[in-house]
């Protein structure tokens, strides 16, 4: 992430390079999808988890808000790839164990910096 300046929102701080790093981390953590039964899924669990991470990083209050941010940034959309419908994302997020996935992501990146955070300012 770029250093945060006054008035800069989270979506302005996250670059396509940061998204690539997060995408690689998710790829290492989430296994390749192997569906045995039912209709084949169009979007992998990796894509759904990546969008969940972006939802958190962008500090969005809704999926609609996140999609508007992503769709407004063509370079970012190119890195992410095709987006599922908002309904599909909402449905799939409810069925994933987000807490377990979040723990695995945190454990895998301990000691490594995937996103450069701005330095902490000492308050007096």
PDB file of C-alpha atoms in Angstrom:
ATOM      1  CA  UNK A   1       0.000   0.000   0.000  1.00  0.00           C
ATOM      2  CA  UNK A   2       1.069   3.528  -0.573  1.00  0.00           C
ATOM      3  CA  UNK A   3       1.624   5.720   2.426  1.00  0.00           C
ATOM      4  CA  UNK A   4      -1.662   7.177   3.490  1.00  0.00           C
ATOM      5  CA  UNK A   5      -1.973  10.872   3.070  1.00  0.00           C
ATOM      6  CA  UNK A   6      -4.618  13.126   4.502  1.00  0.00           C
ATOM      7  CA  UNK A   7      -7.982  12.463   2.886  1.00  0.00           C
ATOM      8  CA  UNK A   8      -6.946   9.284   1.081  1.00  0.00           C
ATOM      9  CA  UNK A   9      -9.481   6.473   1.374  1.00  0.00           C
ATOM     10  CA  UNK A  10      -8.609   2.748   1.642  1.00  0.00           C
ATOM     11  CA  UNK A  11      -9.513   2.046  -1.988  1.00  0.00           C
ATOM     12  CA  UNK A  12      -7.080   4.733  -3.141  1.00  0.00           C
ATOM     13  CA  UNK A  13      -4.299   3.197  -1.027  1.00  0.00           C
ATOM     14  CA  UNK A  14      -4.553  -0.341  -2.461  1.00  0.00           C
ATOM     15  CA  UNK A  15      -2.735  -0.858  -5.743  1.00  0.00           C
ATOM     16  CA  UNK A  16      -3.049  -3.671  -8.308  1.00  0.00           C
ATOM     17  CA  UNK A  17       0.374  -4.871  -7.112  1.00  0.00           C
ATOM     18  CA  UNK A  18      -1.053  -5.278  -3.588  1.00  0.00           C
ATOM     19  CA  UNK A  19      -4.007  -7.232  -5.000  1.00  0.00           C
ATOM     20  CA  UNK A  20      -1.619  -9.581  -6.832  1.00  0.00           C
ATOM     21  CA  UNK A  21       0.188 -10.273  -3.537  1.00  0.00           C
ATOM     22  CA  UNK A  22      -3.084 -11.007  -1.753  1.00  0.00           C
ATOM     23  CA  UNK A  23      -4.215 -13.188  -4.666  1.00  0.00           C
ATOM     24  CA  UNK A  24      -1.013 -15.253  -4.381  1.00  0.00           C
ATOM     25  CA  UNK A  25      -1.473 -15.634  -0.610  1.00  0.00           C
ATOM     26  CA  UNK A  26      -5.062 -16.821  -1.111  1.00  0.00           C
ATOM     27  CA  UNK A  27      -3.911 -19.227  -3.825  1.00  0.00           C
ATOM     28  CA  UNK A  28      -1.458 -20.843  -1.380  1.00  0.00           C
ATOM     29  CA  UNK A  29      -4.059 -21.185   1.377  1.00  0.00           C
ATOM     30  CA  UNK A  30      -7.240 -22.187  -0.411  1.00  0.00           C
ATOM     31  CA  UNK A  31      -6.985 -25.605  -2.090  1.00  0.00           C
ATOM     32  CA  UNK A  32      -7.863 -26.051  -5.738  1.00  0.00           C
ATOM     33  CA  UNK A  33     -11.580 -26.657  -6.035  1.00  0.00           C
ATOM     34  CA  UNK A  34     -12.696 -30.235  -6.568  1.00  0.00           C
ATOM     35  CA  UNK A  35     -16.448 -30.540  -6.700  1.00  0.00           C
ATOM     36  CA  UNK A  36     -17.875 -34.046  -6.586  1.00  0.00           C
ATOM     37  CA  UNK A  37     -21.615 -33.446  -6.731  1.00  0.00           C
ATOM     38  CA  UNK A  38     -24.003 -30.885  -8.107  1.00  0.00           C
ATOM     39  CA  UNK A  39     -23.776 -28.254 -10.766  1.00  0.00           C
ATOM     40  CA  UNK A  40     -20.188 -27.081 -11.437  1.00  0.00           C
ATOM     41  CA  UNK A  41     -19.354 -23.741  -9.820  1.00  0.00           C
ATOM     42  CA  UNK A  42     -18.455 -20.926 -12.127  1.00  0.00           C
ATOM     43  CA  UNK A  43     -16.280 -19.123  -9.548  1.00  0.00           C
ATOM     44  CA  UNK A  44     -13.697 -20.856  -7.367  1.00  0.00           C
ATOM     45  CA  UNK A  45     -13.482 -20.538  -3.597  1.00  0.00           C
ATOM     46  CA  UNK A  46     -10.221 -18.678  -4.193  1.00  0.00           C
ATOM     47  CA  UNK A  47     -12.068 -15.930  -6.073  1.00  0.00           C
ATOM     48  CA  UNK A  48     -14.715 -15.684  -3.362  1.00  0.00           C
ATOM     49  CA  UNK A  49     -12.095 -15.469  -0.583  1.00  0.00           C
ATOM     50  CA  UNK A  50     -10.107 -12.868  -2.553  1.00  0.00           C
ATOM     51  CA  UNK A  51     -13.239 -10.733  -2.814  1.00  0.00           C
ATOM     52  CA  UNK A  52     -13.857 -11.176   0.917  1.00  0.00           C
ATOM     53  CA  UNK A  53     -10.313  -9.966   1.653  1.00  0.00           C
ATOM     54  CA  UNK A  54     -10.854  -6.949  -0.618  1.00  0.00           C
ATOM     55  CA  UNK A  55     -14.173  -6.262   1.111  1.00  0.00           C
ATOM     56  CA  UNK A  56     -12.260  -6.115   4.398  1.00  0.00           C
ATOM     57  CA  UNK A  57      -9.310  -4.093   3.037  1.00  0.00           C
ATOM     58  CA  UNK A  58     -11.575  -1.540   1.373  1.00  0.00           C
ATOM     59  CA  UNK A  59     -13.600  -1.285   4.605  1.00  0.00           C
ATOM     60  CA  UNK A  60     -16.823  -1.561   2.663  1.00  0.00           C
ATOM     61  CA  UNK A  61     -20.202  -1.599   4.317  1.00  0.00           C
ATOM     62  CA  UNK A  62     -21.869  -3.589   1.530  1.00  0.00           C
ATOM     63  CA  UNK A  63     -21.085  -5.765  -1.461  1.00  0.00           C
ATOM     64  CA  UNK A  64     -22.659  -3.138  -3.733  1.00  0.00           C
ATOM     65  CA  UNK A  65     -20.242  -0.510  -2.428  1.00  0.00           C
ATOM     66  CA  UNK A  66     -17.258  -2.805  -3.026  1.00  0.00           C
ATOM     67  CA  UNK A  67     -18.383  -3.654  -6.567  1.00  0.00           C
ATOM     68  CA  UNK A  68     -18.747   0.036  -7.418  1.00  0.00           C
ATOM     69  CA  UNK A  69     -15.183   0.650  -6.191  1.00  0.00           C
ATOM     70  CA  UNK A  70     -13.755  -2.288  -8.118  1.00  0.00           C
ATOM     71  CA  UNK A  71     -15.662  -1.576 -11.332  1.00  0.00           C
ATOM     72  CA  UNK A  72     -14.440   2.034 -11.245  1.00  0.00           C
ATOM     73  CA  UNK A  73     -10.821   0.875 -11.325  1.00  0.00           C
ATOM     74  CA  UNK A  74     -10.094  -0.962 -14.578  1.00  0.00           C
ATOM     75  CA  UNK A  75      -6.511  -1.970 -13.605  1.00  0.00           C
ATOM     76  CA  UNK A  76      -7.779  -3.490 -10.373  1.00  0.00           C
ATOM     77  CA  UNK A  77     -10.570  -5.336 -12.181  1.00  0.00           C
ATOM     78  CA  UNK A  78      -8.023  -6.739 -14.638  1.00  0.00           C
ATOM     79  CA  UNK A  79      -6.004  -8.260 -11.760  1.00  0.00           C
ATOM     80  CA  UNK A  80      -9.063  -9.711 -10.016  1.00  0.00           C
ATOM     81  CA  UNK A  81     -10.682 -11.102 -13.130  1.00  0.00           C
ATOM     82  CA  UNK A  82     -14.378 -11.561 -13.810  1.00  0.00           C
ATOM     83  CA  UNK A  83     -16.622 -10.767 -10.870  1.00  0.00           C
ATOM     84  CA  UNK A  84     -19.477 -13.049  -9.844  1.00  0.00           C
ATOM     85  CA  UNK A  85     -22.887 -11.464  -9.447  1.00  0.00           C
ATOM     86  CA  UNK A  86     -23.518  -9.814  -6.090  1.00  0.00           C
ATOM     87  CA  UNK A  87     -26.100 -12.487  -5.295  1.00  0.00           C
ATOM     88  CA  UNK A  88     -23.618 -15.288  -6.024  1.00  0.00           C
ATOM     89  CA  UNK A  89     -20.944 -13.649  -3.861  1.00  0.00           C
ATOM     90  CA  UNK A  90     -23.359 -13.156  -0.977  1.00  0.00           C
ATOM     91  CA  UNK A  91     -24.591 -16.763  -1.231  1.00  0.00           C
ATOM     92  CA  UNK A  92     -21.077 -18.227  -1.380  1.00  0.00           C
ATOM     93  CA  UNK A  93     -19.753 -16.071   1.487  1.00  0.00           C
ATOM     94  CA  UNK A  94     -22.506 -17.378   3.751  1.00  0.00           C
ATOM     95  CA  UNK A  95     -21.417 -20.951   3.002  1.00  0.00           C
ATOM     96  CA  UNK A  96     -17.675 -20.502   3.590  1.00  0.00           C
ATOM     97  CA  UNK A  97     -16.102 -20.776   7.037  1.00  0.00           C
ATOM     98  CA  UNK A  98     -14.648 -17.272   6.901  1.00  0.00           C
ATOM     99  CA  UNK A  99     -13.209 -17.423  10.434  1.00  0.00           C
ATOM    100  CA  UNK A 100     -11.174 -20.555   9.679  1.00  0.00           C
ATOM    101  CA  UNK A 101     -10.013 -19.147   6.352  1.00  0.00           C
ATOM    102  CA  UNK A 102      -9.051 -15.837   7.992  1.00  0.00           C
ATOM    103  CA  UNK A 103      -7.001 -17.701  10.626  1.00  0.00           C
ATOM    104  CA  UNK A 104      -5.187 -19.638   7.888  1.00  0.00           C
ATOM    105  CA  UNK A 105      -4.435 -16.448   5.967  1.00  0.00           C
ATOM    106  CA  UNK A 106      -3.075 -14.732   9.086  1.00  0.00           C
ATOM    107  CA  UNK A 107      -0.957 -17.776  10.022  1.00  0.00           C
ATOM    108  CA  UNK A 108       0.493 -18.012   6.527  1.00  0.00           C
ATOM    109  CA  UNK A 109       1.533 -14.381   6.336  1.00  0.00           C
ATOM    110  CA  UNK A 110       2.978 -14.028   9.842  1.00  0.00           C
ATOM    111  CA  UNK A 111       6.473 -12.686   9.482  1.00  0.00           C
ATOM    112  CA  UNK A 112       5.896 -11.730   5.847  1.00  0.00           C
ATOM    113  CA  UNK A 113       4.639  -8.408   4.603  1.00  0.00           C
ATOM    114  CA  UNK A 114       2.137  -8.779   1.799  1.00  0.00           C
ATOM    115  CA  UNK A 115       0.859  -5.224   2.018  1.00  0.00           C
ATOM    116  CA  UNK A 116       3.077  -2.369   3.077  1.00  0.00           C
ATOM    117  CA  UNK A 117       1.381  -0.521   5.901  1.00  0.00           C
ATOM    118  CA  UNK A 118       2.163   3.106   6.602  1.00  0.00           C
ATOM    119  CA  UNK A 119       4.542   3.631   9.524  1.00  0.00           C
ATOM    120  CA  UNK A 120       2.897   4.254  12.888  1.00  0.00           C
ATOM    121  CA  UNK A 121       3.103   7.827  14.056  1.00  0.00           C
ATOM    122  CA  UNK A 122       4.043   8.255  17.657  1.00  0.00           C
ATOM    123  CA  UNK A 123       1.434  10.274  19.455  1.00  0.00           C
ATOM    124  CA  UNK A 124       2.530  12.523  22.303  1.00  0.00           C
TER     125      UNK A 124
END
